Amino acid sequence: MRAILFDLDGTLLDHDAAAAAACVAWARENDLDGTDEQVISRWSVLERRWFAAYERGETDHLGQRVERARGFLGRPGLTRDEALGLYARYLELYRENWTAFPDAHSCLVRALNSGRPVGVLTNGRSEMQAAKLEATGLALPGLVLLATVDAGVPKPDPRAFTGALERLGVKEGVMIGDNPVTDVRAAVDAGLSAVLLDRSCAGAGRDRARRTGRAAEAGHDDLPAEAFVVGGLDELNFTRCEG
Ligand SMILES: [Mg+2]
């Protein structure tokens, strides 16, 4: 029996849109300079930089929030508690803007109807990720939230994947996610199959046809050859697994 694992942010939930709306509102409340575009770009650079540092084990989960708040607000002298207190307001604004991608719900339903175990494997904190699934209507019966923070080993650590399969009671699985490194290469290294969701090739006609399929044939030289690439979750179908 093979399990089906989905990443959450950027895969099922439109994290970028929610983060962009939230950081602009937060910047305005704090009288920060810059156009919306500049503010969004500053926040996304800080987010990528510090979340990657967390995934490499260079800081803990709260530590990356502290650094992002200090950097964004331009106040490096903030104590950890002060920074986390201010970051809480960003989180409130971020929550208000959570939206599922339009193809997420039906894809999860197809996955669950296949009779296979289905999980959401995410590096975000479990309470927040559970709230996201609830708020966006994706907390479907049977769907298991697997937050790597609970086990202390985030993706791309192979133990994040093997631990997830163990929790679902199976030995094999496929990982579907938008990050070529932490979702796709890491899953293949851990012995799973993997599908890269690259929404930039959705609806691109011939170009999409070229870029969708096996990574090796789709021009994704940076991915393991056996991985698949899709432009949207509506391209995914799951074969039924009978008992
Ligand atoms: Mg993601």
CSV table of C-alpha atoms in Angstrom, one decimal, residues 59-170:
chain,number,residue,atom,x,y,z
A,59,THR,CA,17.9,28.2,14.2
A,60,ASP,CA,14.7,26.9,15.8
A,61,HIS,CA,11.2,27.5,14.6
A,62,LEU,CA,10.6,30.5,16.8
A,63,GLY,CA,14.1,31.8,16.1
A,64,GLN,CA,13.3,32.2,12.4
A,65,ARG,CA,10.2,34.2,13.3
A,66,VAL,CA,12.3,36.5,15.6
A,67,GLU,CA,14.8,37.2,12.8
A,68,ARG,CA,12.1,37.9,10.2
A,69,ALA,CA,10.4,40.4,12.5
A,70,ARG,CA,13.7,42.1,13.4
A,71,GLY,CA,14.7,42.3,9.7
A,72,PHE,CA,11.3,43.4,8.3
A,73,LEU,CA,10.6,46.1,11.0
A,74,GLY,CA,14.3,47.3,10.7
A,75,ARG,CA,14.7,46.8,14.5
A,76,PRO,CA,17.7,44.5,15.0
A,77,GLY,CA,17.8,45.3,18.7
A,78,LEU,CA,14.4,43.8,19.5
A,79,THR,CA,14.6,41.1,22.2
A,80,ARG,CA,13.3,37.6,21.3
A,81,ASP,CA,10.1,38.2,23.3
A,82,GLU,CA,9.5,41.7,21.8
A,83,ALA,CA,10.0,40.3,18.3
A,84,LEU,CA,7.7,37.4,18.8
A,85,GLY,CA,5.1,39.8,20.3
A,86,LEU,CA,5.2,41.9,17.2
A,87,TYR,CA,5.3,38.9,14.9
A,88,ALA,CA,1.9,37.8,16.4
A,89,ARG,CA,0.2,40.7,14.7
A,90,TYR,CA,1.6,39.5,11.3
A,91,LEU,CA,0.2,36.1,12.0
A,92,GLU,CA,-3.2,37.5,12.7
A,93,LEU,CA,-3.2,39.3,9.4
A,94,TYR,CA,-1.8,36.2,7.6
A,95,ARG,CA,-4.6,34.1,9.1
A,96,GLU,CA,-7.2,36.5,7.7
A,97,ASN,CA,-5.9,35.9,4.2
A,98,TRP,CA,-5.7,32.1,4.1
A,99,THR,CA,-7.1,30.7,0.8
A,100,ALA,CA,-7.0,27.2,-0.6
A,101,PHE,CA,-5.9,26.9,-4.3
A,102,PRO,CA,-9.1,26.2,-6.3
A,103,ASP,CA,-7.8,22.7,-7.3
A,104,ALA,CA,-6.9,21.6,-3.8
A,105,HIS,CA,-10.2,20.3,-2.3
A,106,SER,CA,-11.1,18.1,-5.3
A,107,CYS,CA,-7.6,16.6,-5.4
A,108,LEU,CA,-7.7,15.7,-1.8
A,109,VAL,CA,-11.2,14.1,-2.3
A,110,ARG,CA,-9.8,12.0,-5.2
A,111,ALA,CA,-6.8,11.0,-3.1
A,112,LEU,CA,-9.0,10.0,-0.1
A,113,ASN,CA,-11.4,8.1,-2.4
A,114,SER,CA,-8.6,6.0,-3.7
A,115,GLY,CA,-8.6,4.1,-0.4
A,116,ARG,CA,-5.0,5.0,0.4
A,117,PRO,CA,-3.7,6.7,3.5
A,118,VAL,CA,-3.5,10.5,2.8
A,119,GLY,CA,-1.4,12.9,4.8
A,120,VAL,CA,-0.3,16.5,4.8
A,121,LEU,CA,3.5,16.6,5.5
A,122,THR,CA,4.5,20.1,6.4
A,123,ASN,CA,7.3,22.0,8.2
A,124,GLY,CA,4.9,24.6,9.7
A,125,ARG,CA,3.8,24.4,13.3
A,126,SER,CA,1.0,21.9,13.8
A,127,GLU,CA,-1.6,24.1,15.5
A,128,MET,CA,-1.3,26.7,12.7
A,129,GLN,CA,-1.3,24.1,9.9
A,130,ALA,CA,-4.4,22.4,11.5
A,131,ALA,CA,-6.1,25.8,11.6
A,132,LYS,CA,-5.3,26.4,8.0
A,133,LEU,CA,-6.9,23.2,6.9
A,134,GLU,CA,-10.0,24.0,9.0
A,135,ALA,CA,-10.3,27.6,7.8
A,136,THR,CA,-10.0,26.7,4.1
A,137,GLY,CA,-12.3,23.7,4.2
A,138,LEU,CA,-9.5,21.2,3.6
A,139,ALA,CA,-9.8,19.4,6.9
A,140,LEU,CA,-11.4,16.4,5.3
A,141,PRO,CA,-12.3,13.2,7.3
A,142,GLY,CA,-9.4,10.7,7.0
A,143,LEU,CA,-6.8,13.3,6.1
A,144,VAL,CA,-3.9,13.1,8.6
A,145,LEU,CA,-1.8,16.2,9.5
A,146,LEU,CA,1.9,15.3,9.8
A,147,ALA,CA,3.7,18.3,11.2
A,148,THR,CA,7.5,17.7,11.2
A,149,VAL,CA,7.9,20.2,14.0
A,150,ASP,CA,6.3,17.6,16.3
A,151,ALA,CA,9.1,15.1,15.6
A,152,GLY,CA,11.8,17.7,15.5
A,153,VAL,CA,13.1,16.8,12.0
A,154,PRO,CA,11.9,19.1,9.2
A,155,LYS,CA,11.9,18.2,5.5
A,156,PRO,CA,14.4,17.7,3.8
A,157,ASP,CA,15.7,15.3,6.5
A,158,PRO,CA,14.8,11.8,5.2
A,159,ARG,CA,13.4,11.0,8.7
A,160,ALA,CA,10.6,13.5,8.1
A,161,PHE,CA,9.4,11.2,5.3
A,162,THR,CA,10.1,7.8,6.8
A,163,GLY,CA,8.4,9.0,10.1
A,164,ALA,CA,5.3,10.1,8.1
A,165,LEU,CA,5.0,6.7,6.4
A,166,GLU,CA,5.4,5.0,9.8
A,167,ARG,CA,2.6,7.1,11.3
A,168,LEU,CA,0.4,6.1,8.4
A,169,GLY,CA,1.3,2.5,8.8
A,170,VAL,CA,2.8,2.0,5.4
